[in-house]
GROMACS .gro file of C-alpha atoms in nm:
model
  258
    1PHE     CA    1   0.958  -2.320   7.623
    2TRP     CA    2   0.913  -2.491   7.285
    3PHE     CA    3   1.286  -2.565   7.251
    4VAL     CA    4   1.430  -2.592   7.606
    5ARG     CA    5   1.165  -2.818   7.759
    6PRO     CA    6   1.218  -3.098   7.500
    7LEU     CA    7   1.594  -3.072   7.553
    8LYS     CA    8   1.545  -3.125   7.927
    9LYS     CA    9   1.326  -3.424   7.848
   10LEU     CA   10   1.596  -3.569   7.623
   11ARG     CA   11   1.860  -3.504   7.889
   12ASN     CA   12   1.656  -3.688   8.153
   13GLY     CA   13   1.597  -3.971   7.907
   14MET     CA   14   1.972  -4.003   7.849
   15ARG     CA   15   2.026  -4.026   8.224
   16GLU     CA   16   1.769  -4.305   8.248
   17ILE     CA   17   1.942  -4.495   7.967
   18ALA     CA   18   2.278  -4.452   8.142
   19ALA     CA   19   2.117  -4.607   8.453
   20GLY     CA   20   2.010  -4.911   8.247
   21GLU     CA   21   1.651  -4.819   8.156
   22ALA     CA   22   1.528  -4.981   7.833
   23TYR     CA   23   1.219  -4.755   7.802
   24PRO     CA   24   1.314  -4.399   7.901
   25ASN     CA   25   1.032  -4.157   7.971
   26LEU     CA   26   1.033  -3.928   7.668
   27GLY     CA   27   0.667  -3.827   7.689
   28ARG     CA   28   0.519  -3.718   7.355
   29LEU     CA   29   0.856  -3.621   7.207
   30PRO     CA   30   0.882  -3.922   6.968
   31LYS     CA   31   0.554  -3.809   6.803
   32ARG     CA   32   0.693  -3.470   6.698
   33ARG     CA   33   0.757  -3.419   6.327
   34ASP     CA   34   1.071  -3.209   6.362
   35GLU     CA   35   1.438  -3.284   6.434
   36LEU     CA   36   1.375  -3.312   6.808
   37GLY     CA   37   1.115  -3.581   6.743
   38GLU     CA   38   1.355  -3.768   6.517
   39LEU     CA   39   1.624  -3.748   6.789
   40ALA     CA   40   1.379  -3.881   7.050
   41ARG     CA   41   1.281  -4.176   6.827
   42THR     CA   42   1.648  -4.259   6.765
   43LEU     CA   43   1.716  -4.238   7.138
   44ARG     CA   44   1.426  -4.469   7.216
   45THR     CA   45   1.551  -4.728   6.965
   46ALA     CA   46   1.907  -4.702   7.091
   47ALA     CA   47   1.792  -4.753   7.452
   48LEU     CA   48   1.613  -5.076   7.362
   49ASP     CA   49   1.907  -5.203   7.156
   50LEU     CA   50   2.150  -5.132   7.440
   51ALA     CA   51   1.929  -5.305   7.697
   52THR     CA   52   1.884  -5.609   7.469
   53SER     CA   53   2.258  -5.634   7.407
   54ARG     CA   54   2.336  -5.595   7.777
   55ASP     CA   55   2.085  -5.863   7.877
   56ALA     CA   56   2.215  -6.100   7.608
   57GLN     CA   57   2.571  -6.053   7.735
   58ARG     CA   58   2.464  -6.125   8.094
   59ARG     CA   59   2.269  -6.434   7.990
   60LEU     CA   60   2.564  -6.560   7.786
   61LEU     CA   61   2.803  -6.519   8.080
   62SER     CA   62   2.560  -6.689   8.315
   63ASP     CA   63   2.478  -6.978   8.077
   64VAL     CA   64   2.841  -7.045   7.988
   65SER     CA   65   2.938  -7.038   8.355
   66HIS     CA   66   2.665  -7.288   8.442
   67GLU     CA   67   2.775  -7.519   8.160
   68LEU     CA   68   3.138  -7.505   8.274
   69ARG     CA   69   3.058  -7.589   8.634
   70SER     CA   70   2.971  -7.958   8.584
   71PRO     CA   71   3.287  -8.070   8.398
   72LEU     CA   72   3.496  -7.861   8.635
   73ALA     CA   73   3.337  -8.030   8.938
   74ARG     CA   74   3.403  -8.373   8.782
   75SER     CA   75   3.765  -8.276   8.720
   76GLN     CA   76   3.804  -8.174   9.083
   77ILE     CA   77   3.659  -8.506   9.204
   78ALA     CA   78   3.882  -8.704   8.966
   79LEU     CA   79   4.185  -8.509   9.087
   80ASP     CA   80   4.097  -8.576   9.451
   81LEU     CA   81   4.064  -8.948   9.382
   82LEU     CA   82   4.403  -8.951   9.209
   83GLY     CA   83   4.573  -8.749   9.478
   84ASP     CA   84   4.781  -9.000   9.673
   85GLU     CA   85   5.089  -8.888   9.867
   86SER     CA   86   5.333  -8.947   9.582
   87LEU     CA   87   5.129  -8.740   9.335
   88ARG     CA   88   5.091  -8.454   9.580
   89GLN     CA   89   5.464  -8.395   9.555
   90ASN     CA   90   5.439  -8.367   9.176
   91THR     CA   91   5.469  -8.009   9.044
   92HIS     CA   92   5.232  -8.072   8.751
   93PHE     CA   93   4.966  -8.221   8.977
   94LEU     CA   94   4.984  -7.921   9.213
   95GLN     CA   95   4.964  -7.679   8.919
   96LEU     CA   96   4.658  -7.860   8.783
   97GLU     CA   97   4.495  -7.843   9.129
   98ARG     CA   98   4.561  -7.468   9.152
   99ASP     CA   99   4.425  -7.405   8.801
  100ILE     CA  100   4.103  -7.597   8.871
  101TYR     CA  101   4.054  -7.401   9.192
  102ARG     CA  102   4.118  -7.073   9.006
  103LEU     CA  103   3.872  -7.163   8.727
  104GLY     CA  104   3.610  -7.247   8.988
  105SER     CA  105   3.662  -6.909   9.155
  106ILE     CA  106   3.626  -6.724   8.822
  107ILE     CA  107   3.304  -6.910   8.736
  108ASP     CA  108   3.157  -6.844   9.081
  109SER     CA  109   3.241  -6.474   9.045
  110ILE     CA  110   3.070  -6.451   8.705
  111LEU     CA  111   2.758  -6.623   8.838
  112TRP     CA  112   2.744  -6.395   9.143
  113LEU     CA  113   2.790  -6.087   8.924
  114SER     CA  114   2.510  -6.200   8.692
  115ARG     CA  115   2.274  -6.261   8.985
  116LEU     CA  116   2.348  -5.927   9.150
  117GLU     CA  117   2.320  -5.724   8.828
  118ASN     CA  118   1.986  -5.886   8.743
  119GLY     CA  119   1.844  -5.833   9.092
  120LEU     CA  120   1.813  -6.206   9.163
  121ASP     CA  121   1.959  -6.184   9.514
  122ASP     CA  122   1.760  -6.001   9.778
  123PRO     CA  123   1.949  -5.974  10.107
  124ILE     CA  124   1.851  -6.218  10.382
  125ARG     CA  125   1.863  -6.032  10.711
  126GLU     CA  126   1.977  -6.235  11.008
  127SER     CA  127   2.184  -6.186  11.323
  128VAL     CA  128   2.554  -6.200  11.244
  129LYS     CA  129   2.844  -6.190  11.489
  130PRO     CA  130   3.123  -6.010  11.299
  131ALA     CA  131   3.405  -6.160  11.510
  132GLU     CA  132   3.293  -6.515  11.421
  133LEU     CA  133   3.256  -6.423  11.052
  134PHE     CA  134   3.607  -6.272  11.050
  135LYS     CA  135   3.753  -6.591  11.201
  136GLU     CA  136   3.584  -6.805  10.935
  137ILE     CA  137   3.727  -6.584  10.659
  138GLN     CA  138   4.072  -6.603  10.819
  139SER     CA  139   4.050  -6.982  10.823
  140ASP     CA  140   3.938  -6.997  10.458
  141VAL     CA  141   4.204  -6.764  10.318
  142GLY     CA  142   4.460  -6.956  10.523
  143TYR     CA  143   4.344  -7.275  10.355
  144ALA     CA  144   4.387  -7.118  10.009
  145GLN     CA  145   4.738  -6.992  10.093
  146ALA     CA  146   4.902  -7.120  10.409
  147ASP     CA  147   5.055  -6.793  10.535
  148TRP     CA  148   4.761  -6.565  10.449
  149GLY     CA  149   4.574  -6.660  10.764
  150ALA     CA  150   4.874  -6.567  10.978
  151ARG     CA  151   4.921  -6.234  10.796
  152LEU     CA  152   4.555  -6.129  10.830
  153VAL     CA  153   4.524  -5.895  11.130
  154LEU     CA  154   4.172  -5.893  11.279
  155PRO     CA  155   4.014  -5.641  11.519
  156THR     CA  156   4.050  -5.732  11.886
  157GLY     CA  157   3.775  -5.529  12.055
  158LYS     CA  158   3.422  -5.647  12.130
  159LEU     CA  159   3.189  -5.611  11.831
  160PRO     CA  160   2.809  -5.592  11.838
  161THR     CA  161   2.580  -5.840  11.663
  162ILE     CA  162   2.449  -5.691  11.337
  163GLU     CA  163   2.148  -5.761  11.115
  164THR     CA  164   2.270  -5.829  10.764
  165ASP     CA  165   2.314  -6.093  10.496
  166PRO     CA  166   2.616  -6.301  10.604
  167VAL     CA  167   2.676  -6.449  10.256
  168LEU     CA  168   2.696  -6.112  10.079
  169LEU     CA  169   2.897  -5.949  10.361
  170ARG     CA  170   3.142  -6.239  10.350
  171LEU     CA  171   3.163  -6.208   9.970
  172VAL     CA  172   3.265  -5.843  10.000
  173LEU     CA  173   3.519  -5.887  10.280
  174GLU     CA  174   3.679  -6.202  10.140
  175ASN     CA  175   3.729  -6.046   9.796
  176LEU     CA  176   3.888  -5.735   9.946
  177ILE     CA  177   4.116  -5.940  10.172
  178ARG     CA  178   4.227  -6.168   9.887
  179ASN     CA  179   4.297  -5.858   9.675
  180GLY     CA  180   4.509  -5.719   9.958
  181PHE     CA  181   4.728  -6.029   9.961
  182GLN     CA  182   4.745  -6.068   9.583
  183TYR     CA  183   4.843  -5.707   9.513
  184GLY     CA  184   5.034  -5.631   9.833
  185PRO     CA  185   5.400  -5.706   9.909
  186GLU     CA  186   5.503  -6.069   9.930
  187GLN     CA  187   5.515  -6.085  10.311
  188GLY     CA  188   5.289  -5.787  10.380
  189ALA     CA  189   4.997  -5.796  10.623
  190VAL     CA  190   4.633  -5.718  10.556
  191HIS     CA  191   4.450  -5.534  10.834
  192LEU     CA  192   4.074  -5.557  10.892
  193THR     CA  193   3.948  -5.282  11.124
  194VAL     CA  194   3.599  -5.192  11.242
  195GLU     CA  195   3.471  -4.865  11.388
  196HIS     CA  196   3.132  -4.744  11.505
  197ILE     CA  197   2.987  -4.446  11.318
  198LYS     CA  198   2.665  -4.247  11.349
  199GLY     CA  199   2.486  -4.167  11.027
  200GLU     CA  200   2.148  -4.045  10.906
  201HIS     CA  201   1.992  -4.386  10.967
  202GLY     CA  202   2.139  -4.445  11.313
  203LYS     CA  203   2.448  -4.639  11.416
  204SER     CA  204   2.642  -4.857  11.175
  205LEU     CA  205   2.978  -5.029  11.137
  206LYS     CA  206   3.250  -4.908  10.905
  207MET     CA  207   3.476  -5.196  10.800
  208THR     CA  208   3.814  -5.118  10.646
  209VAL     CA  209   4.045  -5.360  10.467
  210ARG     CA  210   4.394  -5.213  10.436
  211ASP     CA  211   4.695  -5.377  10.273
  212GLU     CA  212   5.057  -5.262  10.252
  213GLY     CA  213   5.082  -5.236   9.875
  214ASP     CA  214   5.167  -4.937   9.655
  215GLY     CA  215   4.805  -4.850   9.586
  216VAL     CA  216   4.642  -4.770   9.253
  217ASP     CA  217   4.706  -4.476   9.024
  218GLU     CA  218   4.432  -4.215   9.078
  219SER     CA  219   4.352  -4.208   8.707
  220LYS     CA  220   4.241  -4.574   8.730
  221LEU     CA  221   4.031  -4.554   9.048
  222GLU     CA  222   3.701  -4.495   8.868
  223GLN     CA  223   3.760  -4.796   8.641
  224LEU     CA  224   3.835  -5.041   8.923
  225PHE     CA  225   3.468  -5.131   8.965
  226LYS     CA  226   3.414  -5.217   8.599
  227PRO     CA  227   3.393  -5.594   8.536
  228PHE     CA  228   3.712  -5.745   8.391
  229PHE     CA  229   3.919  -5.428   8.443
  230ARG     CA  230   4.262  -5.499   8.597
  231GLY     CA  231   4.481  -5.219   8.726
  232ASP     CA  232   4.819  -5.368   8.639
  233PRO     CA  233   4.789  -5.726   8.506
  234SER     CA  234   5.151  -5.737   8.387
  235ARG     CA  235   5.282  -5.729   8.745
  236HIS     CA  236   5.042  -5.983   8.892
  237HIS     CA  237   5.006  -6.297   8.682
  238GLY     CA  238   4.847  -6.492   8.967
  239ALA     CA  239   4.576  -6.235   9.038
  240GLY     CA  240   4.213  -6.254   8.932
  241VAL     CA  241   4.038  -6.150   8.613
  242GLY     CA  242   3.900  -5.819   8.735
  243LEU     CA  243   3.567  -5.927   8.885
  244GLY     CA  244   3.638  -5.896   9.258
  245LEU     CA  245   3.579  -5.524   9.307
  246ALA     CA  246   3.280  -5.519   9.070
  247LEU     CA  247   3.126  -5.791   9.288
  248CYS     CA  248   3.211  -5.600   9.606
  249GLN     CA  249   3.045  -5.282   9.484
  250ARG     CA  250   2.724  -5.450   9.369
  251ALA     CA  251   2.694  -5.668   9.681
  252THR     CA  252   2.746  -5.363   9.902
  253ARG     CA  253   2.465  -5.180   9.722
  254VAL     CA  254   2.232  -5.477   9.780
  255LEU     CA  255   2.323  -5.452  10.151
  256ASP     CA  256   2.231  -5.079  10.148
  257GLY     CA  257   2.594  -4.990  10.213
  258THR     CA  258   2.854  -4.784  10.033
   0.00000   0.00000   0.00000
């Protein structure tokens, strides 16, 4: 009792720290005068240091992203004003346009990730018609890459209206669809399917985004949701920076999904 109970307390404290807690519940352990007390005090200090470092990193990412947004927006406006018909045939102009768009996407992803990780975005529940949302996404990805819209296969059956946050749901689906095109074969299709399922909390919709790529090595699956991790960056120079799936996972949690 004297030895095992403190160990269980330390174990639970470690689990709290792993979940992001800065002040784990260690009870009276830090007041003990033996080695277990010393371990508890070290653990308490380490938890606070980790939380401080994590918060500083998030703030830095968020602040830098905010600062980058203004000059990037001005660059986009300047480019639009310069963009007459002759320039739009210029390879360097088109490359510059693509790079500005890509930078904007990266900055938006970092800001979204920061907001979701810090609990700044509570879901706004409203009536959403999935078929209309899917069509909007199809139009947008088609604008980013002309043939993507044509290669996105949407469900054809009648879908019910759902109560959810349309912005976060769109964020999840659009990231998955873009991933499917970026990492799939050059002319491959991306299929979005929907099925009705019954769970513990009643009926819900299961949405599946399936591409025709080779898939990911099983040893890397657990790492895919870590920010800035990329499965195989050497093969896909035009792909993102490893934020898409991290965003999808966190946004899905906010929506009470999996």
